[in-house]
mmCIF file of C-alpha atoms and ligand atoms in Angstrom:
data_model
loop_
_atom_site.group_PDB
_atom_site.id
_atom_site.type_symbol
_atom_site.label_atom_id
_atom_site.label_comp_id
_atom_site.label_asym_id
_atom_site.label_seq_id
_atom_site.Cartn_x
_atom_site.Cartn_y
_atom_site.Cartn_z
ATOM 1 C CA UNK P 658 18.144 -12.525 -10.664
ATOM 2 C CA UNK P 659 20.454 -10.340 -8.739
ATOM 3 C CA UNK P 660 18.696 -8.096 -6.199
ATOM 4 C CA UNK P 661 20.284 -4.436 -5.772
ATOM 5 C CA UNK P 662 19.768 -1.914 -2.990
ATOM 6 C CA UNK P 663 22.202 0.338 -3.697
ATOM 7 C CA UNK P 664 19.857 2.255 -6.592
ATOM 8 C CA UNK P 665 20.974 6.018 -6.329
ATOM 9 C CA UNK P 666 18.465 8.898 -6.671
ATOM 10 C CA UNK P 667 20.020 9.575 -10.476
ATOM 11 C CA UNK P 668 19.752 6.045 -11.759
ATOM 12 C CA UNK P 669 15.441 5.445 -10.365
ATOM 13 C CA UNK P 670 14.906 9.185 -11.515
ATOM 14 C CA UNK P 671 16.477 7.778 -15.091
ATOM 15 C CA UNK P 672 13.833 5.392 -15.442
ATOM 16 C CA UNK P 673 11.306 7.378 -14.004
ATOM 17 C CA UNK P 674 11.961 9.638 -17.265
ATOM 18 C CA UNK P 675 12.574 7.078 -19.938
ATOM 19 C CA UNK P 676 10.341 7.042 -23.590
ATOM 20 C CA UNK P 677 7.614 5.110 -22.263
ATOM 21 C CA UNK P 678 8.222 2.201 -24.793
ATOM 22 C CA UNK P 679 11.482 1.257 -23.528
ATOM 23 C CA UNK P 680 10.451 1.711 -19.659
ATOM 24 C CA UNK P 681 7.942 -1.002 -20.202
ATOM 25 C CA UNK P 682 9.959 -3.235 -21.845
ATOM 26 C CA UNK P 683 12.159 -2.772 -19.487
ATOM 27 C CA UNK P 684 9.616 -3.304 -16.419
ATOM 28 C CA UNK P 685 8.393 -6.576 -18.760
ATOM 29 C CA UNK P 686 11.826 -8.390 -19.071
ATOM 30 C CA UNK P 687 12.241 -8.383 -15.287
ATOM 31 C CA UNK P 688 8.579 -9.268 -14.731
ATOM 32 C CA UNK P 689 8.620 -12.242 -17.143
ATOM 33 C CA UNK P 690 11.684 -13.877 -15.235
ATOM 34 C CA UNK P 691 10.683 -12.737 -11.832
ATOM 35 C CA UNK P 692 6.527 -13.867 -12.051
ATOM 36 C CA UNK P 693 6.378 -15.869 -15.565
ATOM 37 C CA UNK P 694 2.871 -17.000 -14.925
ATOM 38 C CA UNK P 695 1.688 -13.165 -13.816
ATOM 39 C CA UNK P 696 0.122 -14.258 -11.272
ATOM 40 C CA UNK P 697 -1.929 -11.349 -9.756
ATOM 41 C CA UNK P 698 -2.601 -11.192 -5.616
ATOM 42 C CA UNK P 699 -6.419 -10.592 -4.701
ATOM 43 C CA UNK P 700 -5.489 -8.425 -1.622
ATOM 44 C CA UNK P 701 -9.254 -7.181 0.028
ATOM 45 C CA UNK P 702 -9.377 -3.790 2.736
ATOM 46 C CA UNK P 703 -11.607 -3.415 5.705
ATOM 47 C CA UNK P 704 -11.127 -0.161 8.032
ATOM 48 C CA UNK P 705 -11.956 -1.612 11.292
ATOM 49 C CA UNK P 706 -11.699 2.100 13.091
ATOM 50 C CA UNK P 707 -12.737 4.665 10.936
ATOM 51 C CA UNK P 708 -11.674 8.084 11.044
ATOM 52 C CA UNK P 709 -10.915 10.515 14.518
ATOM 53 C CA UNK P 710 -7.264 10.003 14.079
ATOM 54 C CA UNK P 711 -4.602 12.445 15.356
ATOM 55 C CA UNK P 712 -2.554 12.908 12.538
ATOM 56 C CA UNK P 713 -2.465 15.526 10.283
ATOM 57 C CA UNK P 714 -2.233 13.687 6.604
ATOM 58 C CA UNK P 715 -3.138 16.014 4.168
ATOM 59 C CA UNK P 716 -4.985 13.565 1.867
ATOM 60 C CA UNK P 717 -6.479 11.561 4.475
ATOM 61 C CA UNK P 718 -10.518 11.635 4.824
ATOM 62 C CA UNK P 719 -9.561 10.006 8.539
ATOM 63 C CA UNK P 720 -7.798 12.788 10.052
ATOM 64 C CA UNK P 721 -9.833 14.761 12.900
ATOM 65 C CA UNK P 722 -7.597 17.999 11.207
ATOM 66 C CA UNK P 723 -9.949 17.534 7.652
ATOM 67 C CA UNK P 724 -13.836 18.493 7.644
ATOM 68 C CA UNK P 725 -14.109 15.192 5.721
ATOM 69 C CA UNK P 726 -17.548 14.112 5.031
ATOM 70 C CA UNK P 727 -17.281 10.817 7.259
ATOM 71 C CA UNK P 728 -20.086 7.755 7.576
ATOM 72 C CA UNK P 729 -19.885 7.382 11.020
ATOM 73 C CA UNK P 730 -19.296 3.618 11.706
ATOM 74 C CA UNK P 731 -18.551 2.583 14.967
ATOM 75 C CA UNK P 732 -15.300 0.431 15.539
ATOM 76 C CA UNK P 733 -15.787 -2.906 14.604
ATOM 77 C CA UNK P 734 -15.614 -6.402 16.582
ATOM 78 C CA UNK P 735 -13.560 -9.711 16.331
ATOM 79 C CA UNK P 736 -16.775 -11.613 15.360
ATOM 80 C CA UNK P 737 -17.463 -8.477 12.055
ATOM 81 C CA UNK P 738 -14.354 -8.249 10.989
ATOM 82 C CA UNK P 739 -14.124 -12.305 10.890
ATOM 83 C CA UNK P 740 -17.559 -12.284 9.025
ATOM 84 C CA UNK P 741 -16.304 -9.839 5.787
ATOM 85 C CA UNK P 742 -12.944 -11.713 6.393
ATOM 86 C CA UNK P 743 -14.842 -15.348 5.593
ATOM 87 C CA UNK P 744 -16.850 -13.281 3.118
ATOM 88 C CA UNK P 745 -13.699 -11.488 1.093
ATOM 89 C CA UNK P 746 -12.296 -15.395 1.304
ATOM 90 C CA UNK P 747 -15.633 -16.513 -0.659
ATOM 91 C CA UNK P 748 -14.968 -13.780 -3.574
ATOM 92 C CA UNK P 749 -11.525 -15.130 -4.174
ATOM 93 C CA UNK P 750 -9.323 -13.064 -1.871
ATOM 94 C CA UNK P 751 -5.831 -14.254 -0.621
ATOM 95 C CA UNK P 752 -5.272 -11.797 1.701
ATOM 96 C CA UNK P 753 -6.948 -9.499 4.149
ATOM 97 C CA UNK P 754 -6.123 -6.539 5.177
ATOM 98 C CA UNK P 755 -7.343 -4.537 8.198
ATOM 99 C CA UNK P 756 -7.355 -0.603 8.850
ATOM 100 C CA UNK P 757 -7.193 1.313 11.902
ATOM 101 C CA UNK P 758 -7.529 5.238 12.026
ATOM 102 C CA UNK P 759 -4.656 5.694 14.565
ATOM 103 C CA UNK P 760 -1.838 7.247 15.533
ATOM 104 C CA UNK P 761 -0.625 4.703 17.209
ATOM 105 C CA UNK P 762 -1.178 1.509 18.947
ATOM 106 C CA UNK P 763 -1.737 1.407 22.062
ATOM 107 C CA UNK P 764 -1.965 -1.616 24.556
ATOM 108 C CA UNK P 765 -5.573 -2.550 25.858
ATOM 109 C CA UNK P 766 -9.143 -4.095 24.380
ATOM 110 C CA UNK P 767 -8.589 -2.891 20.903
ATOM 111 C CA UNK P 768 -5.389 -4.556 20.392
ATOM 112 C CA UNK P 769 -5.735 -7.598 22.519
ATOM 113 C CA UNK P 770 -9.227 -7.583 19.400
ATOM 114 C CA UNK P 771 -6.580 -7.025 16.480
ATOM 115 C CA UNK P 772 -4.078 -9.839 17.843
ATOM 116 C CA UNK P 773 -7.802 -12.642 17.692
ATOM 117 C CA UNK P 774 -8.424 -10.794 14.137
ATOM 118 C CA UNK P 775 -5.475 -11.821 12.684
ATOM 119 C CA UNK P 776 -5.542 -15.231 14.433
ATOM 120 C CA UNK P 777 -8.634 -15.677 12.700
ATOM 121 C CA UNK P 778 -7.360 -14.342 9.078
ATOM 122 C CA UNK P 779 -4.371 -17.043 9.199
ATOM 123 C CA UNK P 780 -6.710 -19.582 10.490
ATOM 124 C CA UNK P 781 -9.056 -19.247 7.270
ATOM 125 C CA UNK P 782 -5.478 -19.862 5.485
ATOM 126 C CA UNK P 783 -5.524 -16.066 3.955
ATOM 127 C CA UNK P 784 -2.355 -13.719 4.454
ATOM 128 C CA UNK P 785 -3.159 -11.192 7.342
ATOM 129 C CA UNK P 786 -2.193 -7.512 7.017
ATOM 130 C CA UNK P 787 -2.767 -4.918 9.531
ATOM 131 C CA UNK P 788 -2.153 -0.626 9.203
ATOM 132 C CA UNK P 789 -2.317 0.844 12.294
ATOM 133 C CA UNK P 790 0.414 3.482 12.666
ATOM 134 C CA UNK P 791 3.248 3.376 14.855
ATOM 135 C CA UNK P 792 3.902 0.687 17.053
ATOM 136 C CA UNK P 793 6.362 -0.561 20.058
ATOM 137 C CA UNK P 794 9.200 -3.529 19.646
ATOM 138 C CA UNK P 795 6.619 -6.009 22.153
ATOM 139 C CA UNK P 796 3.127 -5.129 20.246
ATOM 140 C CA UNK P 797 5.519 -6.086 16.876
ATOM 141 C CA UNK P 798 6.303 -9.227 18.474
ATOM 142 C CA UNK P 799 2.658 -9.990 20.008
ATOM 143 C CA UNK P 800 1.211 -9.610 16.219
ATOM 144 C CA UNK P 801 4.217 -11.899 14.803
ATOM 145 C CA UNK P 802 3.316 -14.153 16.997
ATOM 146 C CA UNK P 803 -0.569 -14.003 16.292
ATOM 147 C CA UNK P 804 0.535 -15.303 12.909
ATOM 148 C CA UNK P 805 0.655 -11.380 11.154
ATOM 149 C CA UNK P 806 1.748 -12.184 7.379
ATOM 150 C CA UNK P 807 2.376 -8.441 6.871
ATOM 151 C CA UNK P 808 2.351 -4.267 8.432
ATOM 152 C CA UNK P 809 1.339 -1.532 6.294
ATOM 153 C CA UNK P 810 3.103 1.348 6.971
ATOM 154 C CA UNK P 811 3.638 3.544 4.032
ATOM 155 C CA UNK P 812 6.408 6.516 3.679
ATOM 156 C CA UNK P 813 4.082 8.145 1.336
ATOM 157 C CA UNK P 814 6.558 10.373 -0.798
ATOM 158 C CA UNK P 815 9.827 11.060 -0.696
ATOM 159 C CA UNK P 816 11.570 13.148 2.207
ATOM 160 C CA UNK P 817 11.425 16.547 0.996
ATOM 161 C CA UNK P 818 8.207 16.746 0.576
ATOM 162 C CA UNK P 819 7.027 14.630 3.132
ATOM 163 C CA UNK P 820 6.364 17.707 5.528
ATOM 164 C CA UNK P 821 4.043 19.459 2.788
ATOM 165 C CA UNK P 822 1.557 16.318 3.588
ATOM 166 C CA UNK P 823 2.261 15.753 7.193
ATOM 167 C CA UNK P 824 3.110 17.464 9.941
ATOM 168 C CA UNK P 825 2.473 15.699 13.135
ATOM 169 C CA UNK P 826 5.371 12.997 12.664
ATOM 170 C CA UNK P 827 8.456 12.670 10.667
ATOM 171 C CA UNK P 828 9.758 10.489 7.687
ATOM 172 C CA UNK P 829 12.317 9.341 10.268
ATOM 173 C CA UNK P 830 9.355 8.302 12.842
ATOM 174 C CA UNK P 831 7.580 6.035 9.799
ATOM 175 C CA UNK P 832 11.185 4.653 9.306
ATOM 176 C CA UNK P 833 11.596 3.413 12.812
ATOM 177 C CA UNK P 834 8.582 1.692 12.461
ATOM 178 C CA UNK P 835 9.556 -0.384 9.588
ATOM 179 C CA UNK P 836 12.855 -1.050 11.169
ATOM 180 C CA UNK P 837 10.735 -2.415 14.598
ATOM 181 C CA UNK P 838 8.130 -4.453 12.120
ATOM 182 C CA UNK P 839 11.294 -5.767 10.249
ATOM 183 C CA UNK P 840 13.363 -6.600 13.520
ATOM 184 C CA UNK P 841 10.181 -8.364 15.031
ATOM 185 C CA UNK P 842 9.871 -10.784 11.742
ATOM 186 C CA UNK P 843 7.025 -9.416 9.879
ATOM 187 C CA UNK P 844 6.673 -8.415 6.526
ATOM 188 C CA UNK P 845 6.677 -4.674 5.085
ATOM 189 C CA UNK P 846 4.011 -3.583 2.821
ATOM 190 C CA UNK P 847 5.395 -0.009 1.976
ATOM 191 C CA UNK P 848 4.573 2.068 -0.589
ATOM 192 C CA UNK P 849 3.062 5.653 -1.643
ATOM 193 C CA UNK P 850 0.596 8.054 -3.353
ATOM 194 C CA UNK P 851 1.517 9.997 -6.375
ATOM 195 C CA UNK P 852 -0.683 13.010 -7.459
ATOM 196 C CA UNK P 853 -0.325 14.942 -4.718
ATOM 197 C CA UNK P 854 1.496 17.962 -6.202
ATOM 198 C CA UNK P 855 5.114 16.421 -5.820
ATOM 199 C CA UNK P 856 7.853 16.277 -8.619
ATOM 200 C CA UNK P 857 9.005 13.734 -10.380
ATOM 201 C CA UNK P 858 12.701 13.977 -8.379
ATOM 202 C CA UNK P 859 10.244 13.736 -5.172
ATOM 203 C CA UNK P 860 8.545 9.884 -6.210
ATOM 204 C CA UNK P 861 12.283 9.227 -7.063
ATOM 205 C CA UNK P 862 13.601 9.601 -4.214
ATOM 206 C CA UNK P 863 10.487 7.576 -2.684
ATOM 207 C CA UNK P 864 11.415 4.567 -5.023
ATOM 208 C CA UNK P 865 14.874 4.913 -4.174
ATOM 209 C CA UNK P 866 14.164 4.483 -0.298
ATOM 210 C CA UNK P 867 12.120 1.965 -1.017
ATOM 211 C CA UNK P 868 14.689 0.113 -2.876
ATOM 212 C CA UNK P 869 17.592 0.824 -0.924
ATOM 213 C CA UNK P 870 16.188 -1.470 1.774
ATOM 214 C CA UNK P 871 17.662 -4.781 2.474
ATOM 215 C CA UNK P 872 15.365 -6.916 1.960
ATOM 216 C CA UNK P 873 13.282 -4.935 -0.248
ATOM 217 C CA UNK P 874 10.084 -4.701 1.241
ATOM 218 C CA UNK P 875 7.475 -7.877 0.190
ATOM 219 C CA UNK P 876 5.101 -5.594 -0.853
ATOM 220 C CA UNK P 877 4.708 -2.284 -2.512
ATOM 221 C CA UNK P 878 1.866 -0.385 -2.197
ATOM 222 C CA UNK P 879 1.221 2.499 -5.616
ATOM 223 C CA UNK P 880 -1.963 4.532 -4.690
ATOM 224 C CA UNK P 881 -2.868 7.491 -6.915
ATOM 225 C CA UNK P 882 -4.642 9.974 -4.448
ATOM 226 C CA UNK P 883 -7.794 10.251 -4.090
ATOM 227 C CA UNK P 884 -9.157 13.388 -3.659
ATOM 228 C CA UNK P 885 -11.257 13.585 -1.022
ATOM 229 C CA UNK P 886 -13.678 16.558 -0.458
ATOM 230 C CA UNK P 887 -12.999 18.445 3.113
ATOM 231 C CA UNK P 888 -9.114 17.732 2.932
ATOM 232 C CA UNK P 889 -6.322 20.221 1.418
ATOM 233 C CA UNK P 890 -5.950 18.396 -1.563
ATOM 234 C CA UNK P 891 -9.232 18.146 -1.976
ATOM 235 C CA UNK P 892 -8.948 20.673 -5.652
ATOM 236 C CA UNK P 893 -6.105 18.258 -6.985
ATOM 237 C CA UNK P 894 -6.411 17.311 -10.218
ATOM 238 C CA UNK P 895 -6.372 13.469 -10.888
ATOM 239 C CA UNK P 896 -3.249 11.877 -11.501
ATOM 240 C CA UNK P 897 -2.567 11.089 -15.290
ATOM 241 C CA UNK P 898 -2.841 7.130 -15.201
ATOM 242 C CA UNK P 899 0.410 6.934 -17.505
ATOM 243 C CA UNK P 900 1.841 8.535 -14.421
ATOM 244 C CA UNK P 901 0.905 5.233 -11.860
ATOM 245 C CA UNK P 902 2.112 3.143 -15.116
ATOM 246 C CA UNK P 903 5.806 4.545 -14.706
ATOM 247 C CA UNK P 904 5.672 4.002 -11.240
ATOM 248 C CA UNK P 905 4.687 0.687 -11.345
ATOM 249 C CA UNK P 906 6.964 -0.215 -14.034
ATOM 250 C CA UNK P 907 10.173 1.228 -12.129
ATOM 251 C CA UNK P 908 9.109 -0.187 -8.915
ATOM 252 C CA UNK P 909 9.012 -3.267 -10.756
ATOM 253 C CA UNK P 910 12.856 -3.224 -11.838
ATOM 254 C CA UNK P 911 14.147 -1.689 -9.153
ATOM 255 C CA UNK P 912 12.703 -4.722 -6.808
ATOM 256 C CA UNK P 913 11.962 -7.731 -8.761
ATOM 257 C CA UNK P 914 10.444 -9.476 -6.246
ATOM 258 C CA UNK P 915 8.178 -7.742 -4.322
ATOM 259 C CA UNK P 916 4.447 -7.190 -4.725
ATOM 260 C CA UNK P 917 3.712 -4.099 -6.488
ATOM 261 C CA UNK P 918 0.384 -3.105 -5.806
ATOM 262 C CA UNK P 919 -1.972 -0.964 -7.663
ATOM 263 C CA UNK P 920 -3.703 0.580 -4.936
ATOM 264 C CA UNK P 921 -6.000 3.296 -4.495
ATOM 265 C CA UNK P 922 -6.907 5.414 -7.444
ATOM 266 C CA UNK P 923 -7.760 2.241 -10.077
ATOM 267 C CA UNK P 924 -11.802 3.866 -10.057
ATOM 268 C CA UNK P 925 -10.190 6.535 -12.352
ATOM 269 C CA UNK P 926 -8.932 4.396 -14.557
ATOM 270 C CA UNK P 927 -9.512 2.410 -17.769
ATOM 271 C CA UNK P 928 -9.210 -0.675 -18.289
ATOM 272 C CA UNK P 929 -6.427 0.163 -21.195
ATOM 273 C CA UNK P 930 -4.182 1.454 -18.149
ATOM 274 C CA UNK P 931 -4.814 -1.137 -15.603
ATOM 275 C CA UNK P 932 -4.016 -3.453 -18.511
ATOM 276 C CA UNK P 933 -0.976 -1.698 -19.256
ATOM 277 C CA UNK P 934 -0.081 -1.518 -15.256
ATOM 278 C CA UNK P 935 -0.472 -5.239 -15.197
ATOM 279 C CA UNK P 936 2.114 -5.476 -18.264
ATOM 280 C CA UNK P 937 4.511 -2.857 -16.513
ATOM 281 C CA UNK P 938 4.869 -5.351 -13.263
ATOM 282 C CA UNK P 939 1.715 -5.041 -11.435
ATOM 283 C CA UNK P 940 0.832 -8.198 -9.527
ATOM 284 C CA UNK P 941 -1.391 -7.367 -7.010
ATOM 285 C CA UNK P 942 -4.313 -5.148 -6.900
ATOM 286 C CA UNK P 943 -7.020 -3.893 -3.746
ATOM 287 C CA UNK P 944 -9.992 -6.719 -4.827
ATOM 288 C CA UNK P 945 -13.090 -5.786 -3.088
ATOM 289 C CA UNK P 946 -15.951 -2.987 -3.579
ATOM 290 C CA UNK P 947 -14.365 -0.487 -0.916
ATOM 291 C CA UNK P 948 -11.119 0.719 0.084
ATOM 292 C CA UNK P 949 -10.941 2.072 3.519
ATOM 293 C CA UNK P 950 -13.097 5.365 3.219
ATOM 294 C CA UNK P 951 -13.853 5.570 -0.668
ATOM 295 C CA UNK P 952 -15.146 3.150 -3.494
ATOM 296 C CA UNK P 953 -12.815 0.709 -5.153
ATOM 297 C CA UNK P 954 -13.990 -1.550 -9.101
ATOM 298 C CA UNK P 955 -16.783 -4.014 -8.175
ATOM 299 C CA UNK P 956 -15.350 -7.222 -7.665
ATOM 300 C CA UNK P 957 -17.271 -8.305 -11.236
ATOM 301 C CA UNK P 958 -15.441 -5.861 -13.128
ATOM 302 C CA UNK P 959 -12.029 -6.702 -11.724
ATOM 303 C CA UNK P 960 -12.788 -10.224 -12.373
ATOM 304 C CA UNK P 961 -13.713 -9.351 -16.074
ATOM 305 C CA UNK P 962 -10.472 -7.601 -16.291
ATOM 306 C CA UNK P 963 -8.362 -10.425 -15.130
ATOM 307 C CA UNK P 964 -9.298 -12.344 -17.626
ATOM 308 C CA UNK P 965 -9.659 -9.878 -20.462
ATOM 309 C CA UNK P 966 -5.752 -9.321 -19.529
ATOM 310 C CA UNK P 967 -5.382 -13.436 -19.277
ATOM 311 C CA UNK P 968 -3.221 -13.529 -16.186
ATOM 312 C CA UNK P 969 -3.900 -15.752 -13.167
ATOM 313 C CA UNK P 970 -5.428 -15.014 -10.029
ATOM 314 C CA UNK P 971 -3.106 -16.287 -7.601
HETATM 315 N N1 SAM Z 165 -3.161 5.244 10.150
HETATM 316 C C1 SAM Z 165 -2.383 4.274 9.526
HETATM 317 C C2 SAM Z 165 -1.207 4.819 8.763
HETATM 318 O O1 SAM Z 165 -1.242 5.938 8.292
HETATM 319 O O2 SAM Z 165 -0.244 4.083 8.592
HETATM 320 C C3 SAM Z 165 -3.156 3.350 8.629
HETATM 321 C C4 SAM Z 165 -4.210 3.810 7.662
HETATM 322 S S1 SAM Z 165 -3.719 4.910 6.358
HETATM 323 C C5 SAM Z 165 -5.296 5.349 5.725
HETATM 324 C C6 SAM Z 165 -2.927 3.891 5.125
HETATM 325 C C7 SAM Z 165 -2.390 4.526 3.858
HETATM 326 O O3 SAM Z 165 -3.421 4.764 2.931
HETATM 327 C C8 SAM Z 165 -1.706 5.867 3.976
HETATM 328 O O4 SAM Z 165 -0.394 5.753 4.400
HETATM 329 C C9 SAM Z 165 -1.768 6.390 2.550
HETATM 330 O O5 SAM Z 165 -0.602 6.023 1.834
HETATM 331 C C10 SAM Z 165 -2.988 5.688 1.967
HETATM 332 N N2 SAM Z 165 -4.073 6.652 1.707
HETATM 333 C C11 SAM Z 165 -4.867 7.225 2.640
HETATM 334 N N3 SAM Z 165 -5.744 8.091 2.084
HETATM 335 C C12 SAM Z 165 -5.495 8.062 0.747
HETATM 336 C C13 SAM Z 165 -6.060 8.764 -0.363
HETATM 337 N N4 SAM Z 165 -7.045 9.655 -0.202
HETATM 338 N N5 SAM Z 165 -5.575 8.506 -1.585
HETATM 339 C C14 SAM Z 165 -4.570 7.603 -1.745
HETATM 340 N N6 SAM Z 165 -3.999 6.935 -0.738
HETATM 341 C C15 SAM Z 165 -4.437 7.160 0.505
HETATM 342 C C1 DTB Z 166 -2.401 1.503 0.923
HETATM 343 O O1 DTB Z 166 -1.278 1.784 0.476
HETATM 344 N N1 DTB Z 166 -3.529 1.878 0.388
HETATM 345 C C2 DTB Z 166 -4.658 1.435 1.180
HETATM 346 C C3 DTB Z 166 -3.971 0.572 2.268
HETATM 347 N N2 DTB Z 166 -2.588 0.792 2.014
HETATM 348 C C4 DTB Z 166 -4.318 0.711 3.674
HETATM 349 C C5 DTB Z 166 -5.532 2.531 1.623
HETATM 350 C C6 DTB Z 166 -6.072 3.364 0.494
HETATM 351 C C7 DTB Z 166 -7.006 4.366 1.055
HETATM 352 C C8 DTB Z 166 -7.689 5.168 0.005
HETATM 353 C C9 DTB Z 166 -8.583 6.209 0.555
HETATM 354 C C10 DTB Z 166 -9.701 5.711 1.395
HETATM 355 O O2 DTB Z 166 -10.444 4.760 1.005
HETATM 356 O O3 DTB Z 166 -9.914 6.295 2.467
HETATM 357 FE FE1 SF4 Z 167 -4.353 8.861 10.313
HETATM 358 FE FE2 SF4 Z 167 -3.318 7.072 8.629
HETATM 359 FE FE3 SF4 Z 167 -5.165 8.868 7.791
HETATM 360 FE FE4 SF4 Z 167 -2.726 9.713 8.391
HETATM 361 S S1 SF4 Z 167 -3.248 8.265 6.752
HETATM 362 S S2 SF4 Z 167 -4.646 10.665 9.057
HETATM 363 S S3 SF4 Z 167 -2.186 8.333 10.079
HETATM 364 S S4 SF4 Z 167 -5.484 7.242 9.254
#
């Protein structure tokens, strides 16, 4: 299948709009030749360092700028995080990911701890993912060499609205990033949130950075927002699930081969339109009974759905 990163805004905002029919047939044809067995990735979240953070994001529950109501938890240690890692492992996942409310990284005790928690994720044999804001070219390189399977750092939306949601760094700050995580050998995990009051044009011209990368990013993060009481987008009303259904479906043609993720949001949601994400191109999906600050399917009922929808866990 022939990979393309030269998508422009016109031709993702095309799909985007298409009769909903022929998007997911679409969205099918590639997935069937691209992941024939649809096999699904158990991917399971811990927020190691919850909330505090400097950052402004206006539908974060983390940022010190939002009166979010916040369970105070204090930051956890190598030993913990191992312990739910071992524990997520048991339930089936195949890879963990860790969350830190910051900024940035900076060098000292915390991330010497994140480098041994992600030496101990790859020694269980799971995939290690860590989200931690920005970071510099030689703490890239320390967590490649700790084994790191993958950095989330998501772009969120696309740039013209970006600076509605966030003003204490810039789209072209988040891209640096990605260009150090690339450079230093580790894999993206970038995505976005829909719902948050942008236009269609704006998650177009998300999808269109996204796949105008080269190599597309290995995995794709779709999160319908949450809205979380104390933040500005707190009123919000939730995101249609047909809505994360297109998205996932024209993620899922524009890059064949990378992980789309249905992310945050799924509590909302049926089991008619998970099903029908999972047809569009989904194949991984946030397995565990907690995101990083709100509730996520018990692991039970994701199970059940797996196998109502007859695709592999894998
Ligand atoms: N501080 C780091 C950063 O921003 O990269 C890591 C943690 S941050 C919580 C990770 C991602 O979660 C954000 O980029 C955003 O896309 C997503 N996210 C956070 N709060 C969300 C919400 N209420 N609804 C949907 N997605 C959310
Ligand atoms: C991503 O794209 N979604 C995850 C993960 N990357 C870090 C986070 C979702 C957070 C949802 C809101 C919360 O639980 O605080
Ligand atoms: Fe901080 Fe990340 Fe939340 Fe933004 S999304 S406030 S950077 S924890």
């Amino acid at each position: 299948m022939q990979l393309r990163h030269d998508w422009s805004r016109q031709d993702v905002l095309a799909l985007l709009s298409k009769p909903l029919v022929d998007l997911l047939w679409d969205a099918q044809v590639v997935h069937r030749q691209a992941n024939p067995g649809y096999r699904v990735q158990l991917a399971s979240l811990l927020s190691v360092r919850t909330g505090g953070c400097q950052e402004d994001c206006a539908y974060c529950s983390q940022s010190m700028h939002n009166p979010a109501d916040l369970e105070v938890k204090p930051e956890m240690d190598v030993e913990a995080v191992l312990g739910q890692a071992r524990q997520a492992q048991r339930s089936g996942a195949h890879r963990f990911c860790m969350g830190w409310a910051w900024r940035e990284i900076r060098d000292g005790a915390a991330f010497d701890a994140m480098v041994a928690m992600v030496e101990g994720v790859r020694a269980m044999g799971m995939e290690a993912c860590v989200t931690a804001g920005m970071l510099n070219d030689t703490q890239a390189d320390r967590l490649a060499r700790a084994g790191l399977t993958a950095y989330n750092h998501n772009l969120d939306t696309g740039p013209e609205f970006y600076d509605r949601i966030i003003s204490t760094r810039t789209y072209e700050d988040r891209l640096e990033t990605l260009q150090r995580v690339r450079r230093a050998g580790i894999g993206l995990c970038c995505g976005g949130i829909i719902g948050m009051g942008e236009s269609l044009e704006d998650r177009a011209a998300l999808l269109t950075v996204l796949a105008g990368m080269d190599p597309h990013p290995e995995s794709v993060p779709i999160n319908g927002l949450v809205a979380v009481k104390g933040t500005p987008l707190e009123a919000r009303a939730p995101v249609d699930a047909l809505e994360l259904v297109r998205m996932v479906a024209t993620a899922r043609i524009l890059m064949p081969r990378s992980r789309v993720r249905l992310s945050a949001g799924r509590q909302g949601m049926g089991r008619d339109a998970q099903l029908l994400c999972l047809l569009a191109g989904a194949d991984s999906i946030f397995y565990g009974n907690a995101l990083l600050t709100t509730g996520n399917p018990a692991v039970e009922t994701d199970r059940a759905l797996l196998a109502l929808a007859g695709v592999t866990a894998a």
